[in-house]
Coordinates of C-alpha atoms in Angstrom, one line a residue:
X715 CA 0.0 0.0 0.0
X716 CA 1.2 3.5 -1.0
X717 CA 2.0 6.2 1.5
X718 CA -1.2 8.3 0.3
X719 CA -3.2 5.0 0.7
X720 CA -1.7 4.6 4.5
X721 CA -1.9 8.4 5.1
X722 CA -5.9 8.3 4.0
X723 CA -6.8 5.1 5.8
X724 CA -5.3 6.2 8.8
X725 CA -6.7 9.4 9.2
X726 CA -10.1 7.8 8.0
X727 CA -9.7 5.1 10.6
X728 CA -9.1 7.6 13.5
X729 CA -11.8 9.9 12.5
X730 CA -14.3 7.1 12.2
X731 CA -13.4 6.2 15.8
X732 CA -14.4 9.4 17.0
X733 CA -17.1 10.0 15.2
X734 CA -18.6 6.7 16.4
X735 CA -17.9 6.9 19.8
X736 CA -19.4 10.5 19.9
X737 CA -22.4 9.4 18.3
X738 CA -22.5 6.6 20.7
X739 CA -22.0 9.1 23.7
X740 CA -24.8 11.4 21.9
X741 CA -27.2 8.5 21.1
X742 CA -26.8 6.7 24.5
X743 CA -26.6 9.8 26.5
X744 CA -30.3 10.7 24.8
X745 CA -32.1 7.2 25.7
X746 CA -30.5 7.8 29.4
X747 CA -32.5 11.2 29.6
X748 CA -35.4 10.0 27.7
X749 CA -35.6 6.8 30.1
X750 CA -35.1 8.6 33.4
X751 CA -37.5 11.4 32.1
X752 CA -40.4 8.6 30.9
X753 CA -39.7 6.5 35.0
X754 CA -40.4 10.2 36.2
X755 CA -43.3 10.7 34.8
X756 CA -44.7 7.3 35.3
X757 CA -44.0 7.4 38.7
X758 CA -45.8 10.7 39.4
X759 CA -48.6 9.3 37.9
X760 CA -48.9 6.3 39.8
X761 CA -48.6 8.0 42.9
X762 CA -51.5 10.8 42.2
X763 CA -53.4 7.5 41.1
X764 CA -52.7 5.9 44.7
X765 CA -53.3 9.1 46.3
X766 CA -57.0 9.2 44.8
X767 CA -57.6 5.8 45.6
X768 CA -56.2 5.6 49.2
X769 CA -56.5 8.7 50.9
X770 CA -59.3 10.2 48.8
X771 CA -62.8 8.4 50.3
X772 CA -65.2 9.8 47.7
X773 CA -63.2 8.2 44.6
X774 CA -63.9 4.2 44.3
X775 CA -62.0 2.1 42.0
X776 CA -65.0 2.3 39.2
X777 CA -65.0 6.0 39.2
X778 CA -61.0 6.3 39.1
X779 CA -61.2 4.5 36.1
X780 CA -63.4 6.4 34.2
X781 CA -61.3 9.3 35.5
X782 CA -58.1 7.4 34.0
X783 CA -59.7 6.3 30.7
X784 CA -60.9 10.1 29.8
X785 CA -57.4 12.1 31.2
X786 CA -55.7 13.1 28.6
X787 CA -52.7 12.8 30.3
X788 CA -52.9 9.4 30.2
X789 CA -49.5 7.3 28.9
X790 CA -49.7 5.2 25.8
X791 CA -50.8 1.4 27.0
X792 CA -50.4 2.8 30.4
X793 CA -51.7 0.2 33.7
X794 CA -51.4 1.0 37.3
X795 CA -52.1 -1.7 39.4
X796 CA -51.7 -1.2 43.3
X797 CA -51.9 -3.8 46.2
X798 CA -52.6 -3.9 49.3
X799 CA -50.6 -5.5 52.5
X800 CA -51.4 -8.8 51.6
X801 CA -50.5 -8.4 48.6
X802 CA -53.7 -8.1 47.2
X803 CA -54.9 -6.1 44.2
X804 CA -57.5 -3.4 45.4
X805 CA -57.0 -1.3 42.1
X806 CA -56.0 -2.3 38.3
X807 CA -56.8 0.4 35.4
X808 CA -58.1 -0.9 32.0
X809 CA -56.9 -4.2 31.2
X810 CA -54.3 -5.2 33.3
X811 CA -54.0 -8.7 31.6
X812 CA -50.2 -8.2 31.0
X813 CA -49.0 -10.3 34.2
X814 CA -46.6 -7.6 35.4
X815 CA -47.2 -8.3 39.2
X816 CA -47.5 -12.3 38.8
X817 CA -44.7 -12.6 40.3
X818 CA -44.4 -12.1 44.0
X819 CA -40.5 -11.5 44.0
X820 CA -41.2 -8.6 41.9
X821 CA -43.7 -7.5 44.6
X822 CA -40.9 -8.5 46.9
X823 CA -38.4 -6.6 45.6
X824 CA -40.7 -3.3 45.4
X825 CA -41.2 -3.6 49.1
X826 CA -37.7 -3.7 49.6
X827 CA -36.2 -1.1 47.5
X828 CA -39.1 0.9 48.0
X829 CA -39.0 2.2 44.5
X830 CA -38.1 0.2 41.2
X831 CA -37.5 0.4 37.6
X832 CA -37.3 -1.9 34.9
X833 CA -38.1 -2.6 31.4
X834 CA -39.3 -5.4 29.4
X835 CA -39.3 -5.2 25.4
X836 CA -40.4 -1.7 24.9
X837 CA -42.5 -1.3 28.0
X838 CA -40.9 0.6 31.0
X839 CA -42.2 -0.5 34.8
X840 CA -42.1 0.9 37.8
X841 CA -42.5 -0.3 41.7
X842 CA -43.0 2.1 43.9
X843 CA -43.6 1.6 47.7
X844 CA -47.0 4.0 48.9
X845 CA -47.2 4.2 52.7
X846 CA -50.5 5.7 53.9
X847 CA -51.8 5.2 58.0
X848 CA -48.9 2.8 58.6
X849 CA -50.0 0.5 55.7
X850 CA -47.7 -0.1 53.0
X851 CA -49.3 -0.3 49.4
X852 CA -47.0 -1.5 46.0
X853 CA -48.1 0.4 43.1
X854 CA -46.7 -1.1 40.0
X855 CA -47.5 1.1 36.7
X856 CA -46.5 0.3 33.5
X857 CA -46.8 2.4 30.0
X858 CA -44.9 2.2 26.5
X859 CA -43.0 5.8 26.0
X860 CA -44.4 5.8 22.1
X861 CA -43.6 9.6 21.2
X862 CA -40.1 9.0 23.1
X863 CA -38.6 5.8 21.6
X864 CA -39.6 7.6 18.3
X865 CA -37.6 10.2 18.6
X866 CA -35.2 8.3 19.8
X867 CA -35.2 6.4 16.3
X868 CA -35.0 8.8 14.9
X869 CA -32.0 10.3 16.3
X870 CA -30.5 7.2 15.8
X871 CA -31.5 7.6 12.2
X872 CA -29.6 10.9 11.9
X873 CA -26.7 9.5 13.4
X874 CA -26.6 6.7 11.1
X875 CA -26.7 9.0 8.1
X876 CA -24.8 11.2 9.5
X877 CA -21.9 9.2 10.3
X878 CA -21.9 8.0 6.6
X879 CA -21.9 10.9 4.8
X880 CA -18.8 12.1 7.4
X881 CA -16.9 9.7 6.5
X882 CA -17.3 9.5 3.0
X883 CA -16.7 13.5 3.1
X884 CA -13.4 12.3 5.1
X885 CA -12.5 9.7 2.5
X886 CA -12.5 12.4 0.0
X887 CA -10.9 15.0 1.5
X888 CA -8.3 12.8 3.3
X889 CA -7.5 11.6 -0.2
X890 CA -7.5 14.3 -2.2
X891 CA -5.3 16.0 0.7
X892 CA -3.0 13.0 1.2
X893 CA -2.3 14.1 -2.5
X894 CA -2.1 17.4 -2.3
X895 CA 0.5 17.0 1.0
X896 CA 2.9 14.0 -1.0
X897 CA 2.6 16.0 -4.3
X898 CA 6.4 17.5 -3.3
X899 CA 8.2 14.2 -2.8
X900 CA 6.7 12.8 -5.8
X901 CA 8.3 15.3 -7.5
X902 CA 11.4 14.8 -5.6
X903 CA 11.3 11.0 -6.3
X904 CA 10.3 12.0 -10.2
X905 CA 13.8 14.2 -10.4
X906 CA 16.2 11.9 -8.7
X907 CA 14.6 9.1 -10.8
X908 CA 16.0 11.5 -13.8
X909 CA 19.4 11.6 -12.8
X910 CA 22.2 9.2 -14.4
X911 CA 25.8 9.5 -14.7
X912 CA 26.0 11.2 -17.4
X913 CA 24.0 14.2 -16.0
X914 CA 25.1 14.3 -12.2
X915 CA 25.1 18.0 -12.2
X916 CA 21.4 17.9 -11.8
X917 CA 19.6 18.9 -8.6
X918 CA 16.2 18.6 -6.7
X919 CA 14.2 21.5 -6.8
X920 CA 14.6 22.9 -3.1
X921 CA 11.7 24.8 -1.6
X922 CA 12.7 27.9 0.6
X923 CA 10.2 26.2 2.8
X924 CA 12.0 24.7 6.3
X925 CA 9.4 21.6 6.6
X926 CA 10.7 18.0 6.3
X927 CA 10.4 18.0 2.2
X928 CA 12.5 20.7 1.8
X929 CA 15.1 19.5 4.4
X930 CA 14.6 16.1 2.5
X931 CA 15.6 18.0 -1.1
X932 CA 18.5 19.6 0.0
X933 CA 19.8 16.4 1.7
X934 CA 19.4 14.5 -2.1
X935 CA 21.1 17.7 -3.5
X936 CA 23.7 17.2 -0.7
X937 CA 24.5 13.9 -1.3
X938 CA 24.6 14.3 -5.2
X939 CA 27.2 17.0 -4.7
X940 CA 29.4 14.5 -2.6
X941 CA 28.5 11.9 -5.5
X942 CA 29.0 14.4 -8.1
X943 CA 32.9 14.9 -6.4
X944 CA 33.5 11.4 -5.9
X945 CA 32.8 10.4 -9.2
X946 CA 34.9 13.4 -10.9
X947 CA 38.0 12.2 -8.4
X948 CA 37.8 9.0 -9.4
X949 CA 37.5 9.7 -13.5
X950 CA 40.4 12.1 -13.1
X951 CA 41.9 9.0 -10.7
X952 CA 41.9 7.0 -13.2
X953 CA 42.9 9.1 -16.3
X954 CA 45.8 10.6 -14.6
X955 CA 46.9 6.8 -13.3
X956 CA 46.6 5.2 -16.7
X957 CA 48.6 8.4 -18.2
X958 CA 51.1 7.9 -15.5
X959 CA 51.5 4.2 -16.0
X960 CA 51.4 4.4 -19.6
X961 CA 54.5 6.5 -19.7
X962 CA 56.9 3.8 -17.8
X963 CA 55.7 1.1 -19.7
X964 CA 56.2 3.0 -22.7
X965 CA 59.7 3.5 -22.2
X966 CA 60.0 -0.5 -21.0
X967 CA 58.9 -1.1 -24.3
X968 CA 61.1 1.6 -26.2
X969 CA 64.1 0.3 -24.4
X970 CA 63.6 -3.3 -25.3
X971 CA 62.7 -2.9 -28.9
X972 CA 65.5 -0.7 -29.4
X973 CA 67.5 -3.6 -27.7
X974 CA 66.6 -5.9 -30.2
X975 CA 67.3 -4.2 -33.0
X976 CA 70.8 -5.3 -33.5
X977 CA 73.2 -7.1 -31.5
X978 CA 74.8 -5.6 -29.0
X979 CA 77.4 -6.0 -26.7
X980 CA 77.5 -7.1 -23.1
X981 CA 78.1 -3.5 -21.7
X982 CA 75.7 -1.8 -24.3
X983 CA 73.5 -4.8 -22.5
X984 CA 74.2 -4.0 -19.1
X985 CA 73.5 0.2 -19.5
X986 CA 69.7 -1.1 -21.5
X987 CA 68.8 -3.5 -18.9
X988 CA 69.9 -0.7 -15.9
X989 CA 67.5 2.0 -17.9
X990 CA 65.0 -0.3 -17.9
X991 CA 65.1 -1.8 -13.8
X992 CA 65.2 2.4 -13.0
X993 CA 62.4 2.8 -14.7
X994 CA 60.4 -0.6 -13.1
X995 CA 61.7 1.0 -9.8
X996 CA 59.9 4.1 -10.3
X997 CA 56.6 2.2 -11.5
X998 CA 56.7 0.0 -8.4
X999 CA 57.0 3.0 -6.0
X1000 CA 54.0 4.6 -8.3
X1001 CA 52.0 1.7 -8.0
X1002 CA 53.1 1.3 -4.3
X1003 CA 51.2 4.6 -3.9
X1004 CA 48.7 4.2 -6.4
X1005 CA 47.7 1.2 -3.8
X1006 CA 48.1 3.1 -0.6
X1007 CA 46.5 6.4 -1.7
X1008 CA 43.3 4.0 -2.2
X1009 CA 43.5 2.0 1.1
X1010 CA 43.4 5.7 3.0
X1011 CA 40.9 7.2 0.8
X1012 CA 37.8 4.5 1.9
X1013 CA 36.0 6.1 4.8
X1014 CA 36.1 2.6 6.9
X1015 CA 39.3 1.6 6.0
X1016 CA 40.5 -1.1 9.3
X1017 CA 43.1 0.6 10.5
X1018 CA 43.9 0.0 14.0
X1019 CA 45.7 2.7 16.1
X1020 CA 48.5 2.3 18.9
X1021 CA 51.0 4.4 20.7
X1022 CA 53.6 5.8 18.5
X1023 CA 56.5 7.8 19.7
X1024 CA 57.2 10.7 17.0
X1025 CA 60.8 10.8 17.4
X1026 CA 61.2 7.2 16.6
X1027 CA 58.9 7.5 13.3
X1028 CA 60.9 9.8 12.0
X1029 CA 64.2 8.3 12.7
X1030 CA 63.1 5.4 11.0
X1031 CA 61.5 7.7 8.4
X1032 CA 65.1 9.0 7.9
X1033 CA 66.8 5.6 7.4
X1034 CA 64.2 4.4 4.7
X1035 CA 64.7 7.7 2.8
X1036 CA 68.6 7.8 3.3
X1037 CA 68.9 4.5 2.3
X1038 CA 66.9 4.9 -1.1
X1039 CA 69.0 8.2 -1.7
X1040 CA 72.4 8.7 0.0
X1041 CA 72.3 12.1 -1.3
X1042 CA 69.6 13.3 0.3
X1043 CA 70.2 15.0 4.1
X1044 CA 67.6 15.2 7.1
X1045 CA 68.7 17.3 10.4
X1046 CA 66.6 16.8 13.0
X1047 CA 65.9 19.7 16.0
X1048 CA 63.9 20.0 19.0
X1049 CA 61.5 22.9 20.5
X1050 CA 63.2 24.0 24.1
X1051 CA 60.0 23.5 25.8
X1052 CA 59.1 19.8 24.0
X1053 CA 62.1 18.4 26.6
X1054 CA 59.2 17.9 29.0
X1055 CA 56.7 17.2 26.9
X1056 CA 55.7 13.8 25.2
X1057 CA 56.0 13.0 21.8
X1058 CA 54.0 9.9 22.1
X1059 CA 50.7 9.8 19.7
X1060 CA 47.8 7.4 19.0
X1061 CA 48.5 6.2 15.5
X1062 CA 49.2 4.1 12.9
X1063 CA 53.6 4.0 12.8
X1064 CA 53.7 2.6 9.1
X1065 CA 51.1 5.3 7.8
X1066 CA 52.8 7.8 9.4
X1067 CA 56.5 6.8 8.5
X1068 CA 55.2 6.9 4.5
X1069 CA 53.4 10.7 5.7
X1070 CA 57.4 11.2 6.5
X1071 CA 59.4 10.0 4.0
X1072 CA 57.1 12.0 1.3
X1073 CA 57.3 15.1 3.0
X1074 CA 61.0 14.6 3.9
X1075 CA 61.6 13.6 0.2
X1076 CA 59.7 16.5 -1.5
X1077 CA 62.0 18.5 0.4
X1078 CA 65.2 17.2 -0.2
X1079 CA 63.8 16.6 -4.2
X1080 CA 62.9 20.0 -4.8
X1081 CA 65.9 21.5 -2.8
X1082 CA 69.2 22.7 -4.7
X1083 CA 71.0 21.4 -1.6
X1084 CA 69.2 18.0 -1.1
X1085 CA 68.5 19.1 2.7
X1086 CA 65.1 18.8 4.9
X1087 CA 65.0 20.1 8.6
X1088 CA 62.7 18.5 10.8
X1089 CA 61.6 20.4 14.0
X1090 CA 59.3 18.2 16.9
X1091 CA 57.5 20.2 19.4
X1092 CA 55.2 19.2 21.7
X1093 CA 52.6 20.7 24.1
X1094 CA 49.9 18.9 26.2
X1095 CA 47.5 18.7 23.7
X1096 CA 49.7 18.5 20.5
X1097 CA 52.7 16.9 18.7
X1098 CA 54.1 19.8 16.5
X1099 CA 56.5 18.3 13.6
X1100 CA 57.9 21.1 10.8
X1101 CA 59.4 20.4 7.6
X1102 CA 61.5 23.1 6.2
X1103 CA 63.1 23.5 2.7
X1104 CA 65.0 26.0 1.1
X1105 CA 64.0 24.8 -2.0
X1106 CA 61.6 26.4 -5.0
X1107 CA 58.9 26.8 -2.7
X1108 CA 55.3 26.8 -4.2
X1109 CA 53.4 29.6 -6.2
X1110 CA 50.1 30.6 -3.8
X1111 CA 47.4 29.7 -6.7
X1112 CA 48.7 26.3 -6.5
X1113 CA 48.7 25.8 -2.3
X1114 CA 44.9 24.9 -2.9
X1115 CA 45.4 22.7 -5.4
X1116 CA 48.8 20.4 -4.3
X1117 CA 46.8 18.3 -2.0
X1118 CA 44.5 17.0 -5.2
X1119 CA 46.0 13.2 -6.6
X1120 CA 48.8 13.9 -9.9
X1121 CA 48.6 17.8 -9.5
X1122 CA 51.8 19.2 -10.2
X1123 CA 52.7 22.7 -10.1
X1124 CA 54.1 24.3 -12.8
X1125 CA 57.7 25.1 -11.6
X1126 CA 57.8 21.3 -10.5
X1127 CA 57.2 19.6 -13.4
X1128 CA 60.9 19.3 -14.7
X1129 CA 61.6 17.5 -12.1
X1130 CA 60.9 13.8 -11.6
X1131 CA 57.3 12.8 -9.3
X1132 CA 54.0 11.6 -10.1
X1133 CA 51.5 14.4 -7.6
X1134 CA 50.5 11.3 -5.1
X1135 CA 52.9 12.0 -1.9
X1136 CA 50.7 15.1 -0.8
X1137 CA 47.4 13.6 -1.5
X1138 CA 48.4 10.5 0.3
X1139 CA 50.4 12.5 3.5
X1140 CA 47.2 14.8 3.4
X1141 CA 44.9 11.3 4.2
X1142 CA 47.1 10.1 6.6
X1143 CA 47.0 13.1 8.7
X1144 CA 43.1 13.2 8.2
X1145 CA 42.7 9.6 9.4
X1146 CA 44.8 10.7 13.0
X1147 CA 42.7 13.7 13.4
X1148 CA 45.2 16.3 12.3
X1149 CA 46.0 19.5 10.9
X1150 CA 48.3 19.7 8.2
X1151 CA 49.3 23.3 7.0
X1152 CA 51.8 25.3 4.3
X1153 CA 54.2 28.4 4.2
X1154 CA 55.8 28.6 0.8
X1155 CA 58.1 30.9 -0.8
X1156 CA 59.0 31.1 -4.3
X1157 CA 62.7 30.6 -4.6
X1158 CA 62.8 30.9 -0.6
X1159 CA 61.9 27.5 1.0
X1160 CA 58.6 25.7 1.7
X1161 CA 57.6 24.9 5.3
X1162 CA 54.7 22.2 6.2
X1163 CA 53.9 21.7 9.6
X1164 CA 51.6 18.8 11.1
X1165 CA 49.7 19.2 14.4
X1166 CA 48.7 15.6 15.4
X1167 CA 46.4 15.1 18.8
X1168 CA 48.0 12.9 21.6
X1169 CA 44.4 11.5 22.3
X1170 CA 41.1 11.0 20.5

């Protein structure tokens, strides 16, 4: 069942309910009233009808019944019968062939409740107790409220139609406003059901309204713009990896079929075959990358965190680099007030230690002096770690752009590096809950400084 359905049956159901039970209360309520209205009358006139017989001596029981028969006043079918002590009938009006008092509990019960009421089919009753010169009398009067239970059926009548032309009119109108209310989402669901990959710069038409649909639009166009961005990363992911993977292989291939050509000798050999292992070098460290640039970038990548002391990760940052490049020099240097602080994080050490070596090795790379500086500080919230070069620094329109996967900036391109170390140091530091930030100098130095949190 659709929501409009639900949304229309519901409300149907619940204001059927209450329209019942008032008209219960109302119909109910009425034939209390009517009842207790009809015993009252009744009663009254059994009693002047007792009083006439009992403590009037000039009315006789022939003469109060041509009185009864020609009041006006009289009930519909109504019959008053009245005993005596002994329970024995000194006055019935009319007919009185109805067997109301046959029964002696009923006479019983009048003496002991002293007044009575009761109904049988459609005929109301009531017992009364009539004490007149210390003798008890039972009066039991009987009558058929015609002109009451009429109206009564027909307010039950009224009610009936009533209640169905309610709820039809609630049917309707809960329909038709059902509609009316769930028009906006289906025309949300009909412009999300329009958009594909090839036209992900559409977006949901956003009400300046602040009720749920709108909220609900703009969390669609929200998510479409975080779909829109993932899907442009990964296109330019993959066109920038299969450009930069094309190119080693290339050469591979150059080398070797250039090899082939003609015989060669063992030394011409030797120089091919060490062209070609540089070059498989440098597309196993870009693949190597490649591969941990994507393990970093999933939101619930399993990485589990321990204790990692700073100064360590970077020595052993130092010894992978140095031992990859000789050439390339790291001095290390300490805040004066980090001597009493810790340099112990919560962290992953081998994410970290590849954070290091790329920032260490962008330094030395893009330094005429092959020289980083790394300076640890420490407070009691913070592990400080600097990275200073005096290398050819970075122009500031490209600072927001160096931490996107293969960008290169445009003084950096003649020399060797595929635009992943950034990107990748730039997840790492996001995935320990840290700040990662950039001074840069054209021709002056470049400075990038990481702030990492000592607890979660």
């Amino acid at each position: 069942m659709k929501i409009r359905a639900r949304i229309s049956v519901t409300f149907l159901i619940i204001v059927a309910t209450n329209l019942v039970l008032f008209s219960l209360a109302i119909y109910f309520i009425s034939e209390y009233f009517r009842q207790r209205d009809f015993y009252y009358r009744l009663a009254d006139k059994a009693r002047i009808t007792a009083r006439l017989l009992i403590e009037e001596d000039e009315v006789d029981p022939a003469i109060l019944r041509l009185i009864e028969r020609n009041n006006l006043t009289s009930l519909p079918e109504e019959h008053i019968v009245i005993y005596d002590q002994q329970n024995k009938q000194i006055y019935a009006s009319a007919d009185t062939a109805h067997g109301i008092a046959s029964q002696r509990d009923l006479l019983d019960r009048v003496r002991k409740q002293k007044q009575l009421y009761m109904r049988r089919k459609t005929r109301e009753i009531v017992g009364l107790a009539y004490t007149y010169q210390q003798q008890e009398y039972v009066i039991i009067a009987t009558a058929y409220d015609e002109s009451g239970l009429t109206e009564i059926a027909h307010l039950r009548n009224i009610l009936g139609f009533g209640l169905v032309f309610s709820l039809s009119l609630v049917g309707i109108s809960g329909w038709m406003f059902a509609g009316r209310f769930l028009q906006p989402i289906s025309n949300v669901i009909r412009q999300v059901d329009r958009i594909r990959a090839s036209n992900l710069n559409m977006r949901v038409d956003a009400s300046d309204n602040s009720d749920e649909i709108a909220q609900l639009a703009k969390t669609f166009n929200s998510m479409l713009d975080r779909v829109q961005e993932a899907f442009e990363v990964q296109r330019n992911f993959v066109a920038n990896a299969s450009h930069e993977l094309r190119t080693p292989l290339t050469i591979i291939t150059g080398q070797i079929e250039v090899t082939l050509i003609k015989k060669r000798t063992v030394e011409e050999h030797e120089a091919k075959w060490v062209a070609v292992l540089d070059v498989i070098k440098r597309l196993n460290v870009l693949s190597n990358n490649l591969l941990e640039l994507t393990q970093v970038s999933l939101d619930d990548a399993p990485i589990k965190f321990h204790e990692v002391a700073l100064d360590e990760a970077i020595y052993q940052a130092t010894k992978m680099l140095t031992t990859r490049r000789p050439d390339y020099q790291v001095i290390f240097s300490f805040e004066s007030e980090t001597i009493q602080s810790s340099l112990t994080v919560q962290g992953s050490l081998a994410l970290l230690i590849s954070a290091f070596v790329n920032l260490m090795e962008n330094g030395c790379k893009f330094s005429a002096n092959n020289r980083v500086e790394v300076i640890l500080g420490a407070d009691e919230q913070w592990a400080t770690i600097q990275f200073k070069d005096e290398g050819i620094g970075i122009d500031p329109a490209d600072i927001k752009h160096i931490y996107e996967p293969f960008f290169r900036a445009e003084n950096a391109k003649r020399i060797l590096g595929y635009g992943i170390g950034l990107p990748l140091t730039y997840r790492i530091i996001q995935l320990h809950r840290g700040q990662i930030s950039v001074a840069s100098k054209i021709n002056e130095g470049t400075t990038f400084t990481l702030k990492l949190p000592k607890t979660f």
